[in-house]
Coordinates of C-alpha atoms and ligand atoms in Angstrom, one line a residue:
Chain A
X157 CA 20.8 20.5 -16.5
X158 CA 19.3 17.2 -17.4
X159 CA 20.3 15.3 -20.5
X160 CA 18.4 13.4 -23.1
X161 CA 18.8 9.6 -23.0
X162 CA 17.4 6.7 -25.0
X163 CA 16.6 4.0 -22.4
X164 CA 13.8 1.7 -21.4
X165 CA 11.2 2.4 -18.7
X166 CA 12.9 -0.1 -16.4
X167 CA 16.2 1.7 -16.9
X168 CA 14.4 4.9 -16.1
X169 CA 13.2 3.4 -12.9
X170 CA 16.7 2.0 -12.1
X171 CA 18.4 5.4 -12.7
X172 CA 15.8 7.1 -10.5
X173 CA 16.8 4.6 -7.8
X174 CA 20.5 5.2 -8.4
X175 CA 20.1 8.9 -8.0
X176 CA 17.8 8.5 -5.0
X177 CA 20.5 6.1 -3.6
X178 CA 18.2 4.7 -0.8
X179 CA 19.8 3.0 2.2
X180 CA 18.1 -0.4 1.4
X181 CA 16.6 -2.1 -1.7
X182 CA 15.2 -5.5 -1.1
X183 CA 13.9 -7.2 -4.3
X184 CA 13.1 -10.4 -6.0
X185 CA 13.2 -10.6 -9.8
X186 CA 9.9 -11.0 -11.7
X187 CA 9.2 -10.2 -15.3
X188 CA 8.8 -7.4 -16.5
X189 CA 10.4 -5.6 -13.6
X190 CA 13.5 -7.9 -13.4
X191 CA 15.9 -5.4 -15.1
X192 CA 15.3 -2.9 -12.4
X193 CA 17.1 -4.7 -9.5
X194 CA 19.5 -6.1 -12.1
X195 CA 20.6 -2.6 -13.1
X196 CA 20.7 -1.6 -9.4
X197 CA 23.0 -4.5 -8.7
X198 CA 25.2 -3.3 -11.5
X199 CA 25.2 0.3 -10.3
X200 CA 26.2 -1.0 -6.8
X201 CA 29.0 -3.2 -8.2
X202 CA 30.3 -0.3 -10.2
X203 CA 30.3 1.9 -7.1
X204 CA 27.7 4.3 -8.5
X205 CA 25.4 3.8 -5.5
X206 CA 26.0 2.5 -2.0
X207 CA 22.6 1.0 -1.3
X208 CA 22.4 -2.2 0.6
X209 CA 20.8 -4.6 -1.9
X210 CA 19.0 -7.4 -0.1
X211 CA 18.4 -10.4 -2.4
X212 CA 15.6 -12.3 -1.0
X213 CA 13.8 -15.5 -2.0
X214 CA 10.3 -14.1 -2.7
X215 CA 8.4 -10.9 -3.0
X216 CA 6.8 -11.5 0.3
X217 CA 10.2 -11.6 1.8
X218 CA 11.2 -8.5 -0.3
X219 CA 8.5 -6.4 1.2
X220 CA 9.1 -7.9 4.7
X221 CA 12.8 -6.9 4.4
X222 CA 11.7 -3.5 3.2
X223 CA 9.4 -3.1 6.2
X224 CA 12.1 -4.2 8.7
X225 CA 14.6 -1.8 7.2
X226 CA 12.2 1.1 7.0
X227 CA 11.2 0.5 10.7
X228 CA 14.8 0.6 11.5
X229 CA 15.0 4.1 10.0
X230 CA 16.3 3.5 6.5
X231 CA 15.1 5.0 3.2
X232 CA 13.8 2.0 1.4
X233 CA 12.8 1.0 -2.2
X234 CA 11.8 -2.0 -4.2
X235 CA 10.4 -3.0 -7.5
X236 CA 8.0 -5.7 -8.6
X237 CA 5.3 -6.9 -11.0
X238 CA 2.1 -9.0 -11.2
X239 CA 2.2 -12.2 -9.1
X240 CA 5.1 -10.8 -7.2
X241 CA 3.1 -7.8 -6.3
X242 CA 0.2 -10.1 -5.3
X243 CA 2.6 -12.1 -3.2
X244 CA 3.5 -8.9 -1.3
X245 CA -0.2 -8.2 -0.7
X246 CA -0.2 -9.1 3.0
X247 CA 2.9 -7.1 3.6
X248 CA 1.6 -4.1 1.7
X249 CA -1.0 -3.6 4.4
X250 CA 1.6 -3.9 7.1
X251 CA 3.9 -1.3 5.4
X252 CA 1.0 1.2 5.1
X253 CA -0.4 0.4 8.6
X254 CA 3.0 1.1 10.1
X255 CA 3.3 4.3 8.1
X256 CA 6.6 3.4 6.5
X257 CA 7.3 5.6 3.5
X258 CA 8.7 2.7 1.3
X259 CA 8.7 3.5 -2.4
X260 CA 8.1 0.8 -5.1
X261 CA 8.3 0.8 -8.8
X262 CA 5.7 -1.5 -10.4
X263 CA 6.0 -2.6 -14.0
X264 CA 2.3 -3.4 -14.2
X265 CA 1.4 -6.8 -15.6
X266 CA -1.3 -9.3 -16.0
X267 CA -2.0 -11.9 -13.3
X268 CA -2.2 -15.6 -13.9
X269 CA -4.1 -17.7 -14.9
X270 CA -3.6 -18.2 -17.8
X271 CA 0.1 -17.4 -17.4
X272 CA 0.9 -14.2 -19.1
X273 CA 3.9 -11.9 -18.5
X274 CA 2.6 -8.9 -20.5
X275 CA 1.3 -5.6 -19.5
X276 CA -2.1 -4.7 -17.9
X277 CA -3.3 -3.3 -14.6
X278 CA -4.4 -6.5 -12.8
X279 CA -1.7 -6.2 -10.2
X280 CA -2.0 -2.5 -9.1
X281 CA -5.8 -2.6 -9.3
X282 CA -5.8 -5.7 -7.1
X283 CA -3.8 -3.8 -4.5
X284 CA -5.7 -0.5 -4.7
X285 CA -7.1 -0.9 -1.2
X286 CA -3.9 -1.7 0.6
X287 CA -3.4 1.9 1.8
X288 CA -0.6 2.7 -0.6
X289 CA -0.3 5.9 -2.6
X290 CA -0.6 4.9 -6.3
X291 CA 0.8 7.0 -9.1
X292 CA 0.4 5.7 -12.7
X293 CA 2.8 6.8 -15.4
X294 CA 2.3 7.1 -19.1
X295 CA 5.8 6.7 -20.4
X296 CA 9.5 6.3 -19.3
X297 CA 9.8 10.0 -18.5
X298 CA 6.9 9.8 -16.1
X299 CA 8.1 6.5 -14.6
X300 CA 11.4 8.3 -13.8
X301 CA 9.7 11.6 -12.6
X302 CA 7.1 9.8 -10.6
X303 CA 9.5 7.6 -8.7
X304 CA 11.5 10.7 -7.6
X305 CA 8.4 12.6 -6.6
X306 CA 7.1 9.5 -4.8
X307 CA 10.0 9.6 -2.3
X308 CA 9.1 13.2 -1.4
X309 CA 5.4 12.5 -1.2
X310 CA 5.7 9.4 0.9
X311 CA 8.2 10.9 3.3
X312 CA 6.2 14.1 3.9
X313 CA 5.5 14.4 7.6
X314 CA 1.7 14.7 7.1
X315 CA 1.7 11.6 4.8
X316 CA 4.2 9.0 6.0
X317 CA 2.6 6.4 3.7
X318 CA 4.2 4.1 1.2
X319 CA 3.9 4.9 -2.5
X320 CA 4.1 3.1 -5.7
X321 CA 4.8 4.5 -9.2
X322 CA 3.5 2.1 -11.8
X323 CA 4.2 2.0 -15.6
X324 CA 2.9 -0.5 -18.1
X325 CA 4.8 -3.8 -18.4
X326 CA 6.6 -4.1 -21.8
X327 CA 4.9 -1.2 -23.4
X328 CA 7.0 1.0 -21.2
X329 CA 9.2 -1.3 -19.2
X330 CA 10.9 -2.7 -22.2
X331 CA 10.5 -0.1 -24.9
X332 CA 13.3 2.4 -25.5
X333 CA 12.2 6.0 -25.5
X334 CA 13.9 9.3 -25.3
X335 CA 13.5 11.0 -22.0
X336 CA 15.4 13.5 -19.9
X337 CA 17.5 12.4 -17.0
X338 CA 18.3 15.1 -14.4
X339 CA 21.6 15.6 -12.7
X340 CA 22.4 13.3 -9.8
X341 CA 23.0 16.3 -7.5
X342 CA 19.8 18.0 -8.6
X343 CA 17.8 14.9 -7.8
X344 CA 19.5 14.5 -4.5
X345 CA 18.8 18.1 -3.6
X346 CA 15.2 17.8 -4.7
X347 CA 14.4 14.8 -2.5
X348 CA 16.5 16.0 0.5
X349 CA 17.6 13.9 3.4
X350 CA 15.2 11.5 5.1
X351 CA 14.5 11.8 8.8
X352 CA 12.7 8.7 10.0
X353 CA 10.0 9.4 12.6
X354 CA 10.5 6.5 15.0
X355 CA 13.7 4.5 14.0
X356 CA 14.1 1.3 15.8
X357 CA 17.8 1.8 15.9
X358 CA 17.5 4.9 18.0
X359 CA 18.4 3.3 21.4
X360 CA 17.9 6.6 23.2
X361 CA 14.2 6.4 22.6
X362 CA 13.2 2.8 22.5
X363 CA 10.1 2.2 20.4
X364 CA 7.8 -0.7 19.5
X365 CA 6.7 -1.2 15.9
X366 CA 4.1 -3.6 14.7
X367 CA 2.4 -4.3 18.0
X368 CA -1.1 -5.7 18.5
X369 CA -4.1 -3.4 18.6
X370 CA -7.1 -5.0 20.1
X371 CA -10.7 -3.9 19.1
X372 CA -10.6 -0.8 21.3
X373 CA -7.6 0.5 19.4
X374 CA -7.5 -0.9 15.8
X375 CA -10.3 1.3 14.4
X376 CA -8.6 4.6 15.7
X377 CA -5.3 3.5 14.2
X378 CA -6.8 2.6 10.8
X379 CA -8.6 6.0 10.6
X380 CA -5.4 7.8 11.6
X381 CA -3.7 5.9 8.7
X382 CA -6.4 6.9 6.3
X383 CA -5.8 10.5 7.2
X384 CA -2.2 10.2 6.2
X385 CA -3.2 8.6 2.8
X386 CA -5.8 11.4 2.2
X387 CA -3.2 14.1 3.0
X388 CA -1.2 12.7 0.1
X389 CA -3.5 14.4 -2.3
X390 CA -2.4 17.9 -1.5
X391 CA 1.2 16.8 -1.1
X392 CA 1.1 15.2 -4.6
X393 CA 0.0 18.5 -6.0
X394 CA 2.6 20.5 -4.1
X395 CA 5.5 18.1 -5.0
X396 CA 4.3 18.1 -8.6
X397 CA 4.6 21.9 -8.7
X398 CA 8.1 21.8 -7.0
X399 CA 9.2 19.2 -9.5
X400 CA 8.1 21.6 -12.3
X401 CA 10.1 24.5 -10.8
X402 CA 13.1 22.3 -10.4
X403 CA 13.1 20.4 -13.7
X404 CA 10.5 22.1 -15.9
X405 CA 8.0 19.2 -16.0
X406 CA 5.1 20.1 -13.8
X407 CA 2.6 17.4 -12.6
X408 CA -0.9 17.7 -11.2
X409 CA -3.3 15.1 -9.8
X410 CA -4.4 14.2 -13.3
X411 CA -3.6 15.4 -16.8
X412 CA -6.2 17.3 -18.8
X413 CA -5.5 16.9 -22.6
X414 CA -7.6 19.2 -24.7
X415 CA -10.2 18.7 -22.1
X416 CA -11.5 22.2 -21.4
X417 CA -14.1 22.3 -24.2
X418 CA -14.2 18.6 -25.0
X419 CA -17.6 17.0 -25.8
X420 CA -16.3 13.5 -26.1
X421 CA -14.0 12.4 -23.3
X422 CA -11.9 9.3 -22.7
X423 CA -10.6 8.7 -19.2
X424 CA -7.7 6.3 -19.0
X425 CA -4.4 5.6 -17.2
X426 CA -1.0 4.5 -18.4
X427 CA 0.6 4.0 -21.8
X428 CA -2.7 4.0 -23.7
X429 CA -2.9 7.7 -23.0
X430 CA -0.1 8.4 -25.5
X431 CA -2.0 6.6 -28.2
X432 CA -5.2 8.4 -27.1
X433 CA -3.5 11.8 -27.3
X434 CA -2.5 11.1 -31.0
X435 CA -6.1 10.2 -31.7
X436 CA -7.4 13.3 -30.0
X437 CA -5.0 15.4 -32.1
X438 CA -6.3 14.0 -35.3
X439 CA -9.9 14.3 -34.3
X440 CA -9.3 17.9 -33.3
X441 CA -7.8 18.5 -36.7
X442 CA -11.1 17.4 -38.1
X443 CA -13.1 19.8 -35.8
X444 CA -14.2 17.0 -33.4
X445 CA -14.1 18.1 -29.8
X446 CA -12.3 15.1 -28.4
X447 CA -10.4 15.2 -25.1
X448 CA -8.6 13.0 -22.6
X449 CA -8.4 12.9 -18.9
X450 CA -5.4 11.0 -17.9
X451 CA -5.4 9.5 -14.4
X452 CA -2.1 10.1 -12.6
X453 CA -3.0 9.8 -8.9
X454 CA -5.2 6.8 -8.4
X455 CA -4.9 6.4 -4.6
X456 CA -5.9 8.5 -2.9
X457 CA -8.5 9.0 -5.6
X458 CA -9.0 12.8 -6.2
X459 CA -12.7 12.3 -7.0
X460 CA -13.8 15.9 -6.6
X461 CA -11.1 17.4 -8.9
X462 CA -11.7 14.7 -11.5
X463 CA -15.5 15.1 -11.4
X464 CA -15.0 18.9 -11.8
X465 CA -12.7 18.4 -14.8
X466 CA -15.3 16.3 -16.5
X467 CA -18.2 18.7 -16.3
X468 CA -18.0 19.9 -20.0
X469 CA -18.3 16.4 -21.4
X470 CA -21.3 15.3 -23.3
X471 CA -20.3 11.6 -23.2
X472 CA -17.5 9.9 -21.4
X473 CA -15.8 6.6 -22.0
X474 CA -13.6 5.1 -19.3
X475 CA -10.9 2.6 -20.2
X476 CA -9.9 0.0 -17.7
X477 CA -6.9 -2.3 -18.4
X478 CA -8.3 -4.9 -16.1
X479 CA -11.3 -7.2 -16.0
X480 CA -14.2 -5.8 -14.1
X481 CA -14.3 -9.2 -12.2
X482 CA -18.0 -9.3 -11.7
X483 CA -18.4 -5.6 -10.7
X484 CA -20.6 -3.2 -12.7
X485 CA -17.5 -2.0 -14.5
X486 CA -13.7 -1.7 -14.0
X487 CA -12.2 0.1 -11.0
X488 CA -11.7 3.4 -12.9
X489 CA -15.3 3.3 -14.1
X490 CA -16.7 2.7 -10.7
X491 CA -14.6 5.5 -9.1
X492 CA -15.5 8.0 -11.8
X493 CA -19.1 7.2 -12.1
X494 CA -19.4 7.4 -8.3
X495 CA -17.5 10.8 -8.3
X496 CA -19.9 12.2 -10.9
X497 CA -23.1 11.2 -9.0
X498 CA -23.0 14.3 -6.8
X499 CA -22.4 16.7 -9.7
X500 CA -24.8 18.4 -12.1
X501 CA -23.5 16.4 -15.2
X502 CA -25.7 13.5 -16.3
X503 CA -23.5 12.8 -19.3
X504 CA -23.7 9.1 -20.4
X505 CA -20.7 7.1 -19.2
X506 CA -19.5 3.9 -20.8
X507 CA -16.8 1.5 -19.9
X508 CA -14.3 -0.5 -21.9
X509 CA -11.8 -3.2 -20.9
X510 CA -8.8 -3.1 -23.1
X511 CA -5.2 -4.4 -23.4
X512 CA -5.5 -7.4 -21.2
X513 CA -2.3 -9.5 -21.1
X514 CA -0.5 -7.2 -23.4
X515 CA -3.2 -7.1 -26.2
X516 CA -2.5 -4.2 -28.6
X517 CA -4.6 -1.1 -28.4
X518 CA -4.1 0.9 -31.6
X519 CA -5.4 4.3 -32.8
X520 CA -8.2 2.6 -34.7
X521 CA -9.5 1.1 -31.4
X522 CA -9.4 4.4 -29.6
X523 CA -11.0 6.0 -32.7
X524 CA -13.9 3.5 -32.4
X525 CA -14.4 4.7 -28.8
X526 CA -14.8 8.3 -29.9
X527 CA -17.1 7.1 -32.7
X528 CA -19.3 5.5 -30.1
X529 CA -19.3 8.6 -27.9
X530 CA -20.3 10.7 -30.9
X531 CA -23.1 8.3 -31.7
X532 CA -24.4 8.3 -28.1
X533 CA -24.5 12.1 -28.2
X534 CA -26.3 12.1 -31.6
X535 CA -28.9 9.5 -30.7
X536 CA -29.1 10.0 -26.9
X537 CA -28.9 6.2 -26.6
X538 CA -26.3 4.0 -24.9
X539 CA -26.4 0.6 -26.6
X540 CA -23.7 -1.0 -24.4
X541 CA -22.5 0.3 -21.1
X542 CA -19.7 -2.2 -21.0
X543 CA -17.7 -3.3 -24.0
X544 CA -14.2 -4.6 -24.9
X545 CA -11.6 -3.2 -27.3
X546 CA -9.8 -5.5 -29.7
X547 CA -11.5 -8.6 -28.4
X548 CA -12.2 -11.4 -30.9
X549 CA -16.0 -11.8 -31.0
X550 CA -18.7 -9.3 -29.9
X551 CA -19.1 -8.9 -26.2
X552 CA -22.5 -8.9 -24.6
Chain B
X558 CA -12.6 1.3 31.9
X559 CA -11.2 4.0 34.1
X560 CA -8.4 5.0 31.7
X561 CA -9.4 7.5 29.0
X562 CA -8.7 6.0 25.6
X563 CA -7.1 8.2 22.9
X564 CA -9.2 9.4 19.9
X565 CA -8.2 8.6 16.3
X566 CA -6.3 11.9 15.8
X567 CA -4.4 11.4 19.1
X568 CA -3.0 8.0 18.6
X569 CA 0.7 7.7 17.7
X570 CA 1.4 7.4 13.9
X571 CA 1.8 3.8 12.6
X572 CA 0.5 2.4 15.9
X573 CA 4.0 2.7 17.3
X574 CA 4.4 2.4 21.0
X575 CA 6.7 4.8 22.8
X576 CA 6.5 3.3 26.3
X577 CA 8.3 0.0 26.0
X578 CA 7.0 -3.0 28.0
X579 CA 3.5 -1.7 28.3
X580 CA 2.1 -5.1 27.6
X581 CA 2.6 -5.7 31.3
X582 CA -0.4 -3.4 31.9
X583 CA -2.5 -5.4 29.5
X584 CA -4.0 -8.2 31.7
X585 CA -4.6 -11.4 29.8
X586 CA -5.3 -13.6 32.8
X587 CA -9.1 -13.2 32.5
X588 CA -9.2 -15.9 29.8
X589 CA -8.2 -18.5 32.3
X590 CA -10.6 -21.4 33.2
X591 CA -8.1 -23.2 35.4
X592 CA -5.3 -21.8 37.4
X593 CA -2.0 -23.3 38.6
X594 CA -1.6 -23.3 42.4
X595 CA 2.0 -23.5 43.8
X596 CA 3.0 -25.4 46.8
X597 CA 6.4 -24.0 48.1
X598 CA 6.8 -26.8 50.6
X599 CA 7.6 -29.5 47.9
X600 CA 9.1 -27.1 45.3
X601 CA 12.7 -28.1 44.5
X602 CA 13.4 -24.8 42.6
X603 CA 14.4 -26.5 39.4
X604 CA 12.8 -23.7 37.3
X605 CA 11.3 -26.0 34.7
X606 CA 8.0 -24.1 35.1
X607 CA 9.8 -20.8 34.4
X608 CA 11.5 -22.2 31.3
X609 CA 8.3 -23.7 29.8
X610 CA 5.7 -21.0 30.7
X611 CA 4.7 -19.5 27.4
X612 CA 3.4 -16.3 29.1
X613 CA 6.3 -15.5 31.4
X614 CA 4.0 -15.8 34.2
X615 CA 6.2 -17.6 36.7
X616 CA 7.4 -15.0 39.2
X617 CA 11.1 -15.1 40.2
X618 CA 12.8 -13.0 42.9
X619 CA 16.2 -11.3 42.7
X620 CA 17.9 -14.5 43.9
X621 CA 16.4 -16.4 40.9
X622 CA 14.0 -18.3 43.0
X623 CA 10.4 -19.2 41.9
X624 CA 8.1 -17.3 44.3
X625 CA 4.6 -17.7 42.7
X626 CA 2.5 -17.0 39.7
X627 CA 1.4 -13.8 38.0
X628 CA -2.3 -14.4 37.7
X629 CA -2.8 -11.2 35.7
X630 CA -1.1 -12.8 32.8
X631 CA -1.2 -16.6 33.3
X632 CA -3.7 -18.1 30.8
X633 CA -4.0 -21.4 32.6
X634 CA -2.5 -23.6 29.9
X635 CA -1.2 -26.1 32.5
X636 CA 2.2 -26.5 30.9
X637 CA 4.0 -25.7 34.1
X638 CA 2.1 -28.4 35.9
X639 CA 2.9 -30.9 33.1
X640 CA 6.6 -30.1 33.4
X641 CA 6.9 -29.9 37.2
X642 CA 9.2 -32.9 38.1
X643 CA 8.8 -32.8 41.9
X644 CA 7.0 -35.7 43.6
X645 CA 4.3 -34.8 44.5
X646 CA 4.1 -32.0 41.9
X647 CA 4.5 -28.6 43.3
X648 CA 2.0 -27.1 40.9
X649 CA -1.6 -28.2 40.5
X650 CA -4.4 -26.9 38.4
X651 CA -7.7 -26.0 40.0
X652 CA -10.8 -24.5 38.6
X653 CA -10.8 -20.7 38.6
X654 CA -14.3 -20.6 40.0
X655 CA -13.2 -22.8 42.9
X656 CA -10.2 -20.5 43.6
X657 CA -12.5 -17.5 43.8
X658 CA -15.1 -19.4 45.8
X659 CA -17.7 -18.9 43.1
X660 CA -19.8 -21.1 40.8
X661 CA -18.7 -21.2 37.1
X662 CA -22.0 -19.5 36.3
X663 CA -21.3 -16.6 38.6
X664 CA -17.8 -16.3 37.2
X665 CA -19.0 -16.2 33.6
X666 CA -21.5 -13.5 34.5
X667 CA -18.8 -11.5 36.1
X668 CA -16.5 -11.7 33.1
X669 CA -19.2 -10.9 30.6
X670 CA -20.5 -7.9 32.6
X671 CA -17.2 -6.1 32.2
Ligands
SF4_1428 S1 -0.6 -22.3 33.5 FE1 0.5 -21.9 31.7 S2 0.5 -19.7 31.6 FE2 0.0 -20.2 33.7 S3 1.9 -20.2 34.8 FE3 1.6 -22.3 34.1 S4 2.6 -22.4 32.1 FE4 2.4 -20.3 32.6
SF4_1429 S1 8.8 -26.9 38.0 FE1 7.8 -27.4 40.0 S2 9.6 -27.9 41.3 FE2 10.4 -26.8 39.5 S3 10.5 -24.8 40.2 FE3 8.6 -25.0 39.2 S4 7.1 -25.5 40.8 FE4 9.2 -25.8 41.6

């Protein structure tokens, strides 16, 4: 049986790591994820886990050490944020290309400049094409649950692809919430033992990792890699069900909150979904058919399932916690609008950027989004396809 | 190419290589413009060329003696010639075309027709 605890998102991630007890953790501290390796170091010092903690001099080195250890055959984890994640970027491709099931906690944060240490999705969205599986968590419970599931997903024989479980910096990483921590033994049993595919340390079967692939090989290897990433979709669903059976909290590819008959739908990822659920509840109390589609699995993007889930909507607003950076909208917006193109719905879709650099997003802001959706349905007109929430000054 | 290349769903996961040392079968010598030619008569077997060759292309027999050059992999950088201390030098660079008795134009055509 699990027990209720009142701890931060970072502590949730650290406890997941303690219970997973990987062979190696290589990490460099960066706000807001610093408390994760810090807590891990404490657990190791207290004899509560026997992981080899490699303290490196940069995140690039952290991911490099993770790759070396994983190639050797170890179960490997790390944690990072923001510019640290960005500094890993080159190595993220190498980890996924070598099909090493490394699992990483990301306390998602804004990227400089201007320097800002608070939460948004600039880091994970910047790395969305690195070939990693990306799970996004709404709260501490999910940060904990997703990290445990990520191990099982990444290490699945059909997947063998690194995975990250992200949760919003500060909103989740530093906020104390009540969540349920499972028994150490139950977590251990759930994830099982890891059997590496081609461990370098197996001298009976010598293997080369990280070799050169000239033009007549590279393409084939990249598509083989893509297949592993795409396979993750079914495995995420399967592991989410198994997790439900083991611990009573079932997970799917996404979460549908009062979505079935919803006219006005917000699509979002991360901690803002908690606020949005509250707003949906109060709108429903007033007879307004509001709903939320919460993105859980962002890579591989389950476009078909998400498009199917949005068919009832009369108007859709997609919230991106990252600047669209010159694209037609944020990354979530682009994915979802593209997913809907091949389906019967022609519901109007609008995009908001919110919460950059830790900017508050309150119920009144979410309410204004539903107000806009209502107005669009009533008038049949979209005044602004792209807008910002809680920005000083009108946009566009 | 005579050898049948594997399809995307046949390649080994993570581009791992199960047969160690297979880079031997990947010939890199075709890049060469000039090649070193060895003269055994003046060679003092100092092995400088072996130490300096960045492509492990100096062939050595079981007695540890320099016996020639692996032209399948030698890229023709000329470092061995630079380092050779014998007088006169026991290694000398000559044009690849000259070694093959062809003009540079013919050689270029041959390489690019592959
Ligand atoms: S020319 Fe360069 S590559 Fe060739 S044998 Fe000499 S040192 Fe080695
Ligand atoms: S460096 Fe010159 S003399 Fe020395 S072994 Fe090589 S060819 Fe012979």
